[in-house]
PDB file of C-alpha atoms and ligand atoms in Angstrom:
ATOM      1  CA  MET A1041     108.871 116.440 133.872  1.00 85.00           C
ATOM      2  CA  THR A1042     106.317 113.625 133.843  1.00 95.00           C
ATOM      3  CA  VAL A1043     107.725 110.115 133.563  1.00 97.00           C
ATOM      4  CA  SER A1044     105.822 107.929 131.069  1.00 98.00           C
ATOM      5  CA  VAL A1045     105.584 104.301 132.161  1.00 98.00           C
ATOM      6  CA  LEU A1046     104.276 101.191 130.466  1.00 99.00           C
ATOM      7  CA  VAL A1047     103.574  98.443 133.010  1.00 99.00           C
ATOM      8  CA  ASP A1048     103.800  94.833 131.807  1.00 99.00           C
ATOM      9  CA  CYS A1049     102.271  92.693 134.551  1.00 98.00           C
ATOM     10  CA  ASP A1050     100.345  89.583 135.633  1.00 98.00           C
ATOM     11  CA  THR A1051      97.917  91.183 138.101  1.00 97.00           C
ATOM     12  CA  GLY A1052      98.201  89.509 140.842  1.00 96.00           C
ATOM     13  CA  ILE A1053      97.987  90.883 144.376  1.00 97.00           C
ATOM     14  CA  ASP A1054     101.359  92.608 144.558  1.00 98.00           C
ATOM     15  CA  ASP A1055     101.012  93.808 140.948  1.00 98.00           C
ATOM     16  CA  ALA A1056      97.741  95.480 142.001  1.00 98.00           C
ATOM     17  CA  VAL A1057      99.528  97.223 144.873  1.00 98.00           C
ATOM     18  CA  ALA A1058     102.339  98.303 142.547  1.00 98.00           C
ATOM     19  CA  LEU A1059      99.833  99.791 140.098  1.00 98.00           C
ATOM     20  CA  LEU A1060      98.048 101.702 142.860  1.00 98.00           C
ATOM     21  CA  TYR A1061     101.394 102.953 144.149  1.00 98.00           C
ATOM     22  CA  LEU A1062     102.374 104.278 140.698  1.00 98.00           C
ATOM     23  CA  LEU A1063      98.984 105.957 140.327  1.00 98.00           C
ATOM     24  CA  ALA A1064      99.669 107.747 143.603  1.00 98.00           C
ATOM     25  CA  VAL A1065     103.113 109.090 142.744  1.00 98.00           C
ATOM     26  CA  PRO A1066     103.040 112.623 141.305  1.00 97.00           C
ATOM     27  CA  ASP A1067     104.893 113.132 138.015  1.00 96.00           C
ATOM     28  CA  VAL A1068     104.445 109.481 137.020  1.00 98.00           C
ATOM     29  CA  GLU A1069     101.993 108.681 134.265  1.00 98.00           C
ATOM     30  CA  ILE A1070     101.047 105.102 133.444  1.00 98.00           C
ATOM     31  CA  VAL A1071     100.483 105.393 129.695  1.00 98.00           C
ATOM     32  CA  GLY A1072      99.549 101.763 129.105  1.00 98.00           C
ATOM     33  CA  ILE A1073      99.389  98.338 130.694  1.00 99.00           C
ATOM     34  CA  THR A1074     100.025  94.983 129.041  1.00 99.00           C
ATOM     35  CA  THR A1075      99.395  91.658 130.718  1.00 98.00           C
ATOM     36  CA  VAL A1076     101.054  88.272 130.555  1.00 98.00           C
ATOM     37  CA  ALA A1077     100.247  84.840 131.957  1.00 98.00           C
ATOM     38  CA  GLY A1078     101.784  84.057 135.331  1.00 97.00           C
ATOM     39  CA  ASN A1079      99.826  84.674 138.495  1.00 97.00           C
ATOM     40  CA  THR A1080      96.690  84.185 136.337  1.00 97.00           C
ATOM     41  CA  ALA A1081      95.901  83.898 132.643  1.00 97.00           C
ATOM     42  CA  ALA A1082      96.850  87.080 130.784  1.00 98.00           C
ATOM     43  CA  ARG A1083      93.188  87.873 130.073  1.00 98.00           C
ATOM     44  CA  ALA A1084      92.242  87.428 133.733  1.00 97.00           C
ATOM     45  CA  GLY A1085      95.192  89.655 134.636  1.00 97.00           C
ATOM     46  CA  ALA A1086      93.823  92.331 132.327  1.00 98.00           C
ATOM     47  CA  LEU A1087      90.413  92.132 133.985  1.00 97.00           C
ATOM     48  CA  ASN A1088      92.041  92.392 137.407  1.00 97.00           C
ATOM     49  CA  THR A1089      93.994  95.402 136.175  1.00 97.00           C
ATOM     50  CA  LEU A1090      90.750  97.035 135.046  1.00 97.00           C
ATOM     51  CA  ARG A1091      89.292  96.431 138.517  1.00 96.00           C
ATOM     52  CA  VAL A1092      92.270  98.225 140.040  1.00 97.00           C
ATOM     53  CA  LEU A1093      92.013 101.142 137.630  1.00 97.00           C
ATOM     54  CA  ALA A1094      88.260 101.450 138.224  1.00 95.00           C
ATOM     55  CA  LEU A1095      88.886 101.548 141.957  1.00 95.00           C
ATOM     56  CA  ALA A1096      91.314 104.412 141.478  1.00 96.00           C
ATOM     57  CA  GLY A1097      89.001 106.149 138.984  1.00 95.00           C
ATOM     58  CA  ARG A1098      91.543 105.777 136.166  1.00 95.00           C
ATOM     59  CA  THR A1099      89.750 103.752 133.489  1.00 90.00           C
ATOM     60  CA  GLY A1100      91.245 105.831 130.659  1.00 95.00           C
ATOM     61  CA  ILE A1101      94.550 103.926 130.718  1.00 98.00           C
ATOM     62  CA  PRO A1102      94.703 101.318 127.907  1.00 98.00           C
ATOM     63  CA  VAL A1103      94.988  97.704 129.124  1.00 98.00           C
ATOM     64  CA  ALA A1104      95.911  95.109 126.496  1.00 98.00           C
ATOM     65  CA  VAL A1105      96.135  91.332 126.770  1.00 98.00           C
ATOM     66  CA  GLY A1106      99.468  89.700 125.964  1.00 98.00           C
ATOM     67  CA  ALA A1107     101.013  86.257 125.893  1.00 98.00           C
ATOM     68  CA  GLU A1108      99.027  83.392 127.384  1.00 98.00           C
ATOM     69  CA  ARG A1109     101.960  80.999 127.139  1.00 98.00           C
ATOM     70  CA  PRO A1110     105.745  81.138 127.286  1.00 98.00           C
ATOM     71  CA  LEU A1111     108.039  81.691 124.324  1.00 98.00           C
ATOM     72  CA  LEU A1112     109.085  78.058 123.898  1.00 96.00           C
ATOM     73  CA  ALA A1113     108.470  75.998 127.004  1.00 96.00           C
ATOM     74  CA  ASP A1114     105.355  74.312 128.303  1.00 96.00           C
ATOM     75  CA  PRO A1115     103.507  76.686 130.639  1.00 97.00           C
ATOM     76  CA  LEU A1116     103.750  76.249 134.399  1.00 97.00           C
ATOM     77  CA  PRO A1117     100.438  76.276 136.266  1.00 95.00           C
ATOM     78  CA  HIS A1118      99.291  79.803 137.155  1.00 95.00           C
ATOM     79  CA  SER A1119     100.286  80.908 140.676  1.00 91.00           C
ATOM     80  CA  THR A1120      96.764  80.572 142.103  1.00 91.00           C
ATOM     81  CA  HIS A1121      98.171  79.059 145.315  1.00 90.00           C
ATOM     82  CA  VAL A1122      99.777  82.457 145.980  1.00 93.00           C
ATOM     83  CA  HIS A1123      97.249  84.889 144.511  1.00 93.00           C
ATOM     84  CA  GLY A1124      93.929  82.993 144.696  1.00 93.00           C
ATOM     85  CA  ALA A1125      91.821  81.460 141.931  1.00 92.00           C
ATOM     86  CA  ASP A1126      90.917  84.925 140.618  1.00 92.00           C
ATOM     87  CA  GLY A1127      94.437  86.316 141.105  1.00 92.00           C
ATOM     88  CA  MET A1128      93.066  88.886 143.555  1.00 93.00           C
ATOM     89  CA  GLY A1129      93.031  86.803 146.703  1.00 93.00           C
ATOM     90  CA  ASP A1130      89.455  85.568 146.138  1.00 93.00           C
ATOM     91  CA  ALA A1131      88.300  88.621 148.055  1.00 90.00           C
ATOM     92  CA  GLY A1132      84.874  88.654 146.386  1.00 83.00           C
ATOM     93  CA  LEU A1133      85.543  91.628 144.136  1.00 83.00           C
ATOM     94  CA  GLY A1134      82.926  92.656 141.600  1.00 82.00           C
ATOM     95  CA  GLU A1135      83.050  91.869 137.897  1.00 86.00           C
ATOM     96  CA  ALA A1136      85.327  93.897 135.676  1.00 90.00           C
ATOM     97  CA  ASP A1137      83.931  95.636 132.608  1.00 91.00           C
ATOM     98  CA  GLU A1138      85.306  93.392 129.822  1.00 93.00           C
ATOM     99  CA  SER A1139      84.353  95.940 127.182  1.00 96.00           C
ATOM    100  CA  LEU A1140      87.159  98.156 128.522  1.00 96.00           C
ATOM    101  CA  VAL A1141      89.920  95.745 127.458  1.00 98.00           C
ATOM    102  CA  ASP A1142      91.905  97.487 124.720  1.00 98.00           C
ATOM    103  CA  PRO A1143      91.248  95.813 121.349  1.00 98.00           C
ATOM    104  CA  ARG A1144      94.935  95.918 120.439  1.00 98.00           C
ATOM    105  CA  PRO A1145      97.152  92.932 121.220  1.00 98.00           C
ATOM    106  CA  ALA A1146      99.775  93.782 123.854  1.00 98.00           C
ATOM    107  CA  LEU A1147     102.597  93.930 121.301  1.00 98.00           C
ATOM    108  CA  ARG A1148     100.690  96.482 119.262  1.00 98.00           C
ATOM    109  CA  LEU A1149     100.055  98.686 122.280  1.00 98.00           C
ATOM    110  CA  LEU A1150     103.707  98.438 123.289  1.00 98.00           C
ATOM    111  CA  ASP A1151     104.828  99.365 119.787  1.00 98.00           C
ATOM    112  CA  ASP A1152     102.387 102.294 119.595  1.00 98.00           C
ATOM    113  CA  LEU A1153     103.493 103.667 122.968  1.00 98.00           C
ATOM    114  CA  SER A1154     107.189 103.237 122.152  1.00 98.00           C
ATOM    115  CA  ARG A1155     106.664 105.535 119.155  1.00 98.00           C
ATOM    116  CA  GLU A1156     104.386 108.012 120.913  1.00 98.00           C
ATOM    117  CA  HIS A1157     106.851 108.395 123.793  1.00 98.00           C
ATOM    118  CA  GLU A1158     110.010 107.697 121.797  1.00 98.00           C
ATOM    119  CA  GLY A1159     113.179 107.863 123.895  1.00 97.00           C
ATOM    120  CA  ARG A1160     111.188 108.621 127.062  1.00 98.00           C
ATOM    121  CA  LEU A1161     109.161 105.480 127.682  1.00 98.00           C
ATOM    122  CA  ARG A1162     110.124 103.501 130.766  1.00 98.00           C
ATOM    123  CA  ILE A1163     108.930  99.901 131.100  1.00 99.00           C
ATOM    124  CA  LEU A1164     108.148  98.284 134.433  1.00 99.00           C
ATOM    125  CA  ALA A1165     107.874  94.495 134.099  1.00 99.00           C
ATOM    126  CA  THR A1166     106.322  92.687 137.048  1.00 98.00           C
ATOM    127  CA  GLY A1167     105.437  89.384 135.397  1.00 98.00           C
ATOM    128  CA  ALA A1168     107.055  86.840 133.107  1.00 98.00           C
ATOM    129  CA  LEU A1169     109.068  88.482 130.340  1.00 99.00           C
ATOM    130  CA  THR A1170     107.281  86.828 127.413  1.00 98.00           C
ATOM    131  CA  ASN A1171     105.683  89.992 126.009  1.00 98.00           C
ATOM    132  CA  LEU A1172     108.965  91.893 126.034  1.00 99.00           C
ATOM    133  CA  ALA A1173     110.851  88.995 124.436  1.00 98.00           C
ATOM    134  CA  LEU A1174     108.229  88.725 121.696  1.00 98.00           C
ATOM    135  CA  ALA A1175     108.393  92.490 121.137  1.00 98.00           C
ATOM    136  CA  LEU A1176     112.186  92.353 120.803  1.00 98.00           C
ATOM    137  CA  ARG A1177     111.908  89.501 118.341  1.00 98.00           C
ATOM    138  CA  ALA A1178     109.306  91.319 116.281  1.00 98.00           C
ATOM    139  CA  ASP A1179     111.284  94.557 116.219  1.00 98.00           C
ATOM    140  CA  PRO A1180     114.987  94.524 117.141  1.00 97.00           C
ATOM    141  CA  SER A1181     115.018  98.353 116.960  1.00 98.00           C
ATOM    142  CA  LEU A1182     112.625  98.579 119.945  1.00 98.00           C
ATOM    143  CA  PRO A1183     115.431  99.263 122.509  1.00 98.00           C
ATOM    144  CA  SER A1184     116.394 102.463 120.665  1.00 98.00           C
ATOM    145  CA  ARG A1185     112.963 103.925 121.559  1.00 98.00           C
ATOM    146  CA  ILE A1186     112.903 102.825 125.199  1.00 98.00           C
ATOM    147  CA  ARG A1187     114.572 104.761 127.998  1.00 98.00           C
ATOM    148  CA  ASP A1188     114.974 101.787 130.318  1.00 98.00           C
ATOM    149  CA  VAL A1189     113.375  98.642 131.682  1.00 99.00           C
ATOM    150  CA  VAL A1190     112.910  97.845 135.370  1.00 99.00           C
ATOM    151  CA  VAL A1191     112.209  94.171 136.022  1.00 99.00           C
ATOM    152  CA  MET A1192     110.929  92.554 139.207  1.00 99.00           C
ATOM    153  CA  GLY A1193     112.558  89.185 138.894  1.00 98.00           C
ATOM    154  CA  GLY A1194     115.308  86.796 139.772  1.00 98.00           C
ATOM    155  CA  ALA A1195     117.281  85.876 142.847  1.00 98.00           C
ATOM    156  CA  ALA A1196     120.932  86.901 142.856  1.00 98.00           C
ATOM    157  CA  GLU A1197     122.315  85.781 146.203  1.00 97.00           C
ATOM    158  CA  VAL A1198     119.229  84.246 147.851  1.00 98.00           C
ATOM    159  CA  PRO A1199     117.045  81.192 147.057  1.00 98.00           C
ATOM    160  CA  GLY A1200     114.253  81.303 144.498  1.00 98.00           C
ATOM    161  CA  ASN A1201     110.580  81.199 145.432  1.00 97.00           C
ATOM    162  CA  ARG A1202     108.945  79.170 142.666  1.00 97.00           C
ATOM    163  CA  THR A1203     111.740  76.582 142.956  1.00 98.00           C
ATOM    164  CA  PRO A1204     114.845  76.507 145.168  1.00 98.00           C
ATOM    165  CA  ALA A1205     116.724  78.210 142.316  1.00 98.00           C
ATOM    166  CA  ALA A1206     114.136  80.228 140.397  1.00 98.00           C
ATOM    167  CA  GLU A1207     112.052  83.273 141.188  1.00 98.00           C
ATOM    168  CA  ALA A1208     108.473  82.988 139.859  1.00 98.00           C
ATOM    169  CA  ASN A1209     108.538  85.613 137.080  1.00 98.00           C
ATOM    170  CA  ILE A1210     111.680  84.090 135.597  1.00 98.00           C
ATOM    171  CA  ALA A1211     110.470  80.522 136.237  1.00 98.00           C
ATOM    172  CA  HIS A1212     107.332  81.160 134.164  1.00 98.00           C
ATOM    173  CA  ASP A1213     109.479  81.862 131.082  1.00 98.00           C
ATOM    174  CA  PRO A1214     113.262  81.480 131.444  1.00 98.00           C
ATOM    175  CA  GLU A1215     113.911  81.671 127.686  1.00 98.00           C
ATOM    176  CA  ALA A1216     112.085  85.004 127.468  1.00 98.00           C
ATOM    177  CA  ALA A1217     114.026  86.322 130.453  1.00 99.00           C
ATOM    178  CA  GLN A1218     117.302  85.406 128.754  1.00 98.00           C
ATOM    179  CA  VAL A1219     116.216  87.330 125.631  1.00 98.00           C
ATOM    180  CA  VAL A1220     115.255  90.432 127.626  1.00 98.00           C
ATOM    181  CA  LEU A1221     118.332  90.448 129.867  1.00 98.00           C
ATOM    182  CA  SER A1222     120.708  90.076 126.915  1.00 98.00           C
ATOM    183  CA  ALA A1223     119.062  92.618 124.579  1.00 98.00           C
ATOM    184  CA  GLY A1224     121.573  95.379 125.352  1.00 98.00           C
ATOM    185  CA  TRP A1225     119.002  97.904 126.588  1.00 98.00           C
ATOM    186  CA  PRO A1226     119.425  99.338 130.086  1.00 98.00           C
ATOM    187  CA  VAL A1227     117.746  96.955 132.527  1.00 98.00           C
ATOM    188  CA  THR A1228     117.483  97.255 136.292  1.00 99.00           C
ATOM    189  CA  LEU A1229     116.784  93.888 137.850  1.00 99.00           C
ATOM    190  CA  VAL A1230     115.008  94.009 141.217  1.00 99.00           C
ATOM    191  CA  PRO A1231     115.389  90.487 142.633  1.00 99.00           C
ATOM    192  CA  LEU A1232     114.070  88.675 145.691  1.00 98.00           C
ATOM    193  CA  ASP A1233     117.222  89.760 147.552  1.00 98.00           C
ATOM    194  CA  VAL A1234     115.654  93.195 148.065  1.00 98.00           C
ATOM    195  CA  THR A1235     111.925  92.515 147.686  1.00 98.00           C
ATOM    196  CA  VAL A1236     111.382  89.826 150.324  1.00 98.00           C
ATOM    197  CA  PRO A1237     112.531  92.015 153.248  1.00 98.00           C
ATOM    198  CA  GLU A1238     109.943  94.708 152.367  1.00 98.00           C
ATOM    199  CA  GLN A1239     106.783  93.295 153.928  1.00 98.00           C
ATOM    200  CA  LEU A1240     103.291  94.592 154.476  1.00 98.00           C
ATOM    201  CA  THR A1241     102.246  93.605 158.001  1.00 98.00           C
ATOM    202  CA  GLU A1242      98.923  93.095 159.751  1.00 97.00           C
ATOM    203  CA  GLU A1243      99.394  96.497 161.371  1.00 97.00           C
ATOM    204  CA  HIS A1244      99.714  98.126 157.943  1.00 98.00           C
ATOM    205  CA  CYS A1245      96.578  96.302 156.783  1.00 97.00           C
ATOM    206  CA  ALA A1246      94.609  97.320 159.863  1.00 97.00           C
ATOM    207  CA  ARG A1247      95.559 100.940 159.163  1.00 97.00           C
ATOM    208  CA  LEU A1248      94.618 100.630 155.495  1.00 97.00           C
ATOM    209  CA  ALA A1249      91.299  98.923 156.309  1.00 97.00           C
ATOM    210  CA  GLU A1250      90.279 101.951 158.354  1.00 96.00           C
ATOM    211  CA  GLY A1251      90.808 104.227 155.364  1.00 94.00           C
ATOM    212  CA  GLY A1252      88.800 104.535 152.162  1.00 96.00           C
ATOM    213  CA  ALA A1253      88.032 102.202 149.271  1.00 96.00           C
ATOM    214  CA  VAL A1254      91.646 101.749 148.159  1.00 97.00           C
ATOM    215  CA  GLY A1255      92.834 100.951 151.677  1.00 97.00           C
ATOM    216  CA  ARG A1256      90.043  98.436 152.221  1.00 97.00           C
ATOM    217  CA  PHE A1257      90.770  96.822 148.848  1.00 97.00           C
ATOM    218  CA  VAL A1258      94.490  96.408 149.597  1.00 97.00           C
ATOM    219  CA  ALA A1259      93.734  94.987 153.053  1.00 97.00           C
ATOM    220  CA  ALA A1260      91.178  92.546 151.566  1.00 96.00           C
ATOM    221  CA  ILE A1261      93.386  91.187 148.781  1.00 97.00           C
ATOM    222  CA  SER A1262      96.401  90.978 151.097  1.00 97.00           C
ATOM    223  CA  ASP A1263      94.677  88.553 153.432  1.00 94.00           C
ATOM    224  CA  HIS A1264      95.129  85.588 151.060  1.00 93.00           C
ATOM    225  CA  TYR A1265      98.680  86.665 150.249  1.00 95.00           C
ATOM    226  CA  MET A1266      99.526  86.673 153.957  1.00 96.00           C
ATOM    227  CA  ASP A1267      97.987  83.215 154.401  1.00 96.00           C
ATOM    228  CA  PHE A1268     100.439  81.980 151.775  1.00 96.00           C
ATOM    229  CA  TYR A1269     103.475  83.768 153.230  1.00 96.00           C
ATOM    230  CA  THR A1270     102.917  83.085 156.935  1.00 97.00           C
ATOM    231  CA  PRO A1271     104.539  79.608 156.993  1.00 97.00           C
ATOM    232  CA  ILE A1272     107.354  80.822 154.739  1.00 96.00           C
ATOM    233  CA  LEU A1273     108.240  83.929 156.740  1.00 97.00           C
ATOM    234  CA  GLY A1274     107.296  82.666 160.182  1.00 97.00           C
ATOM    235  CA  ARG A1275     105.062  85.689 160.702  1.00 97.00           C
ATOM    236  CA  ARG A1276     101.909  87.098 159.134  1.00 97.00           C
ATOM    237  CA  ALA A1277     103.211  89.464 156.485  1.00 98.00           C
ATOM    238  CA  ALA A1278     103.457  89.784 152.716  1.00 97.00           C
ATOM    239  CA  PRO A1279     106.481  90.876 150.641  1.00 98.00           C
ATOM    240  CA  GLN A1280     105.750  93.655 148.174  1.00 98.00           C
ATOM    241  CA  HIS A1281     107.865  92.395 145.283  1.00 98.00           C
ATOM    242  CA  ASP A1282     106.270  94.400 142.497  1.00 98.00           C
ATOM    243  CA  ALA A1283     105.861  97.649 144.419  1.00 98.00           C
ATOM    244  CA  LEU A1284     109.566  97.475 145.253  1.00 98.00           C
ATOM    245  CA  ALA A1285     110.410  97.433 141.566  1.00 98.00           C
ATOM    246  CA  ALA A1286     107.970 100.315 141.031  1.00 98.00           C
ATOM    247  CA  GLY A1287     109.738 102.167 143.849  1.00 98.00           C
ATOM    248  CA  VAL A1288     113.105 101.623 142.176  1.00 98.00           C
ATOM    249  CA  LEU A1289     111.620 103.095 139.001  1.00 98.00           C
ATOM    250  CA  THR A1290     110.277 106.199 140.764  1.00 98.00           C
ATOM    251  CA  GLY A1291     113.423 106.648 142.862  1.00 98.00           C
ATOM    252  CA  GLU A1292     111.575 106.200 146.170  1.00 98.00           C
ATOM    253  CA  VAL A1293     113.485 102.958 146.743  1.00 98.00           C
ATOM    254  CA  VAL A1294     117.146 103.855 146.970  1.00 97.00           C
ATOM    255  CA  PRO A1295     119.596 101.130 145.900  1.00 98.00           C
ATOM    256  CA  THR A1296     122.843 101.150 147.873  1.00 98.00           C
ATOM    257  CA  VAL A1297     124.532  98.201 146.142  1.00 98.00           C
ATOM    258  CA  CYS A1298     123.557  97.971 142.487  1.00 98.00           C
ATOM    259  CA  PRO A1299     126.380  96.802 140.213  1.00 98.00           C
ATOM    260  CA  ARG A1300     126.129  96.601 136.432  1.00 98.00           C
ATOM    261  CA  VAL A1301     127.050  92.984 135.780  1.00 98.00           C
ATOM    262  CA  ARG A1302     126.391  90.151 133.372  1.00 98.00           C
ATOM    263  CA  VAL A1303     123.302  88.087 134.171  1.00 98.00           C
ATOM    264  CA  GLU A1304     122.512  84.791 132.477  1.00 98.00           C
ATOM    265  CA  VAL A1305     119.347  82.768 132.896  1.00 98.00           C
ATOM    266  CA  GLU A1306     119.621  79.021 133.279  1.00 98.00           C
ATOM    267  CA  CYS A1307     117.459  77.564 130.499  1.00 98.00           C
ATOM    268  CA  GLY A1308     118.342  73.890 130.926  1.00 98.00           C
ATOM    269  CA  ASN A1309     115.825  71.434 132.293  1.00 97.00           C
ATOM    270  CA  GLY A1310     117.640  70.570 135.514  1.00 98.00           C
ATOM    271  CA  PRO A1311     116.896  71.787 139.034  1.00 98.00           C
ATOM    272  CA  ALA A1312     118.455  75.200 138.365  1.00 98.00           C
ATOM    273  CA  ARG A1313     116.068  76.018 135.486  1.00 98.00           C
ATOM    274  CA  GLY A1314     115.086  79.679 135.735  1.00 98.00           C
ATOM    275  CA  ALA A1315     117.978  80.673 138.006  1.00 98.00           C
ATOM    276  CA  THR A1316     119.421  84.131 137.344  1.00 98.00           C
ATOM    277  CA  VAL A1317     123.180  83.778 137.466  1.00 98.00           C
ATOM    278  CA  ALA A1318     124.409  87.288 138.237  1.00 98.00           C
ATOM    279  CA  ASP A1319     128.173  87.702 138.144  1.00 98.00           C
ATOM    280  CA  THR A1320     128.647  89.204 141.600  1.00 97.00           C
ATOM    281  CA  ARG A1321     132.244  88.044 141.975  1.00 97.00           C
ATOM    282  CA  GLY A1322     133.221  91.701 142.311  1.00 97.00           C
ATOM    283  CA  ARG A1323     131.765  91.679 145.836  1.00 97.00           C
ATOM    284  CA  TYR A1324     135.249  91.582 147.403  1.00 97.00           C
ATOM    285  CA  ARG A1325     136.252  94.744 145.519  1.00 97.00           C
ATOM    286  CA  GLY A1326     133.169  96.899 146.205  1.00 97.00           C
ATOM    287  CA  HIS A1327     131.079  95.567 143.298  1.00 97.00           C
ATOM    288  CA  PRO A1328     132.655  97.410 140.358  1.00 97.00           C
ATOM    289  CA  ASP A1329     130.598  97.635 137.145  1.00 98.00           C
ATOM    290  CA  GLN A1330     131.574  95.143 134.447  1.00 98.00           C
ATOM    291  CA  GLU A1331     132.680  96.401 131.062  1.00 97.00           C
ATOM    292  CA  GLY A1332     129.924  95.841 128.491  1.00 97.00           C
ATOM    293  CA  ALA A1333     127.258  94.722 130.982  1.00 98.00           C
ATOM    294  CA  THR A1334     123.845  96.373 130.616  1.00 98.00           C
ATOM    295  CA  VAL A1335     121.919  94.919 133.573  1.00 98.00           C
ATOM    296  CA  ARG A1336     122.036  96.600 136.969  1.00 98.00           C
ATOM    297  CA  VAL A1337     121.200  94.210 139.769  1.00 98.00           C
ATOM    298  CA  VAL A1338     119.805  95.745 142.934  1.00 98.00           C
ATOM    299  CA  LEU A1339     121.497  93.810 145.729  1.00 98.00           C
ATOM    300  CA  ARG A1340     120.789  96.181 148.630  1.00 98.00           C
ATOM    301  CA  THR A1341     118.607  99.182 149.314  1.00 98.00           C
ATOM    302  CA  THR A1342     118.260 101.592 152.200  1.00 97.00           C
ATOM    303  CA  GLY A1343     115.103  99.637 153.215  1.00 96.00           C
ATOM    304  CA  GLY A1344     112.003 101.015 154.882  1.00 95.00           C
ATOM    305  CA  PHE A1345     109.988 101.445 151.682  1.00 98.00           C
ATOM    306  CA  VAL A1346     106.751  99.826 152.866  1.00 98.00           C
ATOM    307  CA  ASP A1347     105.852 102.715 155.182  1.00 98.00           C
ATOM    308  CA  ARG A1348     106.197 105.087 152.234  1.00 98.00           C
ATOM    309  CA  LEU A1349     104.138 102.682 150.108  1.00 98.00           C
ATOM    310  CA  VAL A1350     101.315 102.626 152.663  1.00 98.00           C
ATOM    311  CA  ALA A1351     101.327 106.417 152.855  1.00 98.00           C
ATOM    312  CA  ARG A1352     101.111 106.620 149.058  1.00 98.00           C
ATOM    313  CA  LEU A1353      98.169 104.173 149.036  1.00 98.00           C
ATOM    314  CA  GLU A1354      96.434 106.217 151.734  1.00 98.00           C
ATOM    315  CA  SER A1355      96.878 109.340 149.631  1.00 97.00           C
ATOM    316  CA  LEU A1356      94.601 107.806 146.969  1.00 97.00           C
ATOM    317  CA  ASP A1357      91.766 107.799 149.512  1.00 96.00           C
ATOM    318  CA  ALA A1358      92.427 111.309 150.780  1.00 92.00           C
TER     319      ALA A1358
HETATM  320  C1  LIG B1559     106.747  87.773 141.584  1.00 54.85           C
HETATM  321  O1  LIG B1559     105.967  86.642 141.189  1.00 54.85           O
HETATM  322  C2  LIG B1559     104.608  86.953 141.200  1.00 54.85           C
HETATM  323  O2  LIG B1559     103.882  85.985 141.861  1.00 54.85           O
HETATM  324  C3  LIG B1559     104.477  88.262 141.923  1.00 54.85           C
HETATM  325  O3  LIG B1559     103.394  89.023 141.418  1.00 54.85           O
HETATM  326  C4  LIG B1559     105.799  88.935 141.672  1.00 54.85           C
HETATM  327  O4  LIG B1559     105.801  89.636 140.460  1.00 54.85           O
HETATM  328  C5  LIG B1559     107.475  87.452 142.869  1.00 54.85           C
HETATM  329  O5  LIG B1559     108.315  86.359 142.704  1.00 54.85           O
HETATM  330 CA1  LIG B1560     103.696  90.085 139.358  1.00 54.85          CA
END
């Protein structure tokens, strides 16, 4: 049976790869895409998303613009140092067709899709959680219509990336993340612990660049991303954070340690702002699930997903 997915994202280089990956997986249907500020402004993220869909020949998927600023806090600067001024690695891509942006606000699209696909809709969130928090506030019955939510975000047992404590998606809106992680719906959190080790390398990019339009696009946008990550990783490579979360959703990333535990987001203004405090104290007893917890935290996977990801991307050019 086809899996219906709404992607809430801030496209963004790795968001673009995640979208292409999902488009390549059989039995997965992206039924809508909402954007949020983070890597770029939400509107720019929508235009980038339309570029990706046009590349894959899938312009029929509705793309709606969401929150341009966090729930309560002052916005952080967009992550242009990571993703380029245009959010797509400044790779000289053509203009997007603005007329294709869905006229509905993101919350309206989300609400419409939650009713159209009631009980079956899966949400993949690869940006700040502002849109989802606003949707929960507007309609507390939303979780009853959603099958589950997979979130790329947080850092459970490793450092953050936006700050020493906070991962970027959570850092952009910690208050929203706290709302989403405490809403009682089934959430799978895919943190930096498992995304950073899954890296696209120069060899992967060389292979992709020899392929068709999708391969060349991924290689081109990844260049800037690798420039950013080289001093951090000590080698020229780029973690595929958002595709990892997409892989968890499809089942092609296999979690091996994934306890259901309480997760709180630090919303104070100190140095730990945006930290995801996952209660992993069960580690000495094989990570048992915690009574009443609704967030699964992926702490380990079998690894080796990026080769599968590259093969999926290549299949779009076949
Ligand atoms: C996350 O932050 C964004 O920059 C990426 O697109 C990804 O969703 C990684 O921390
Ligand atoms: Ca993202």
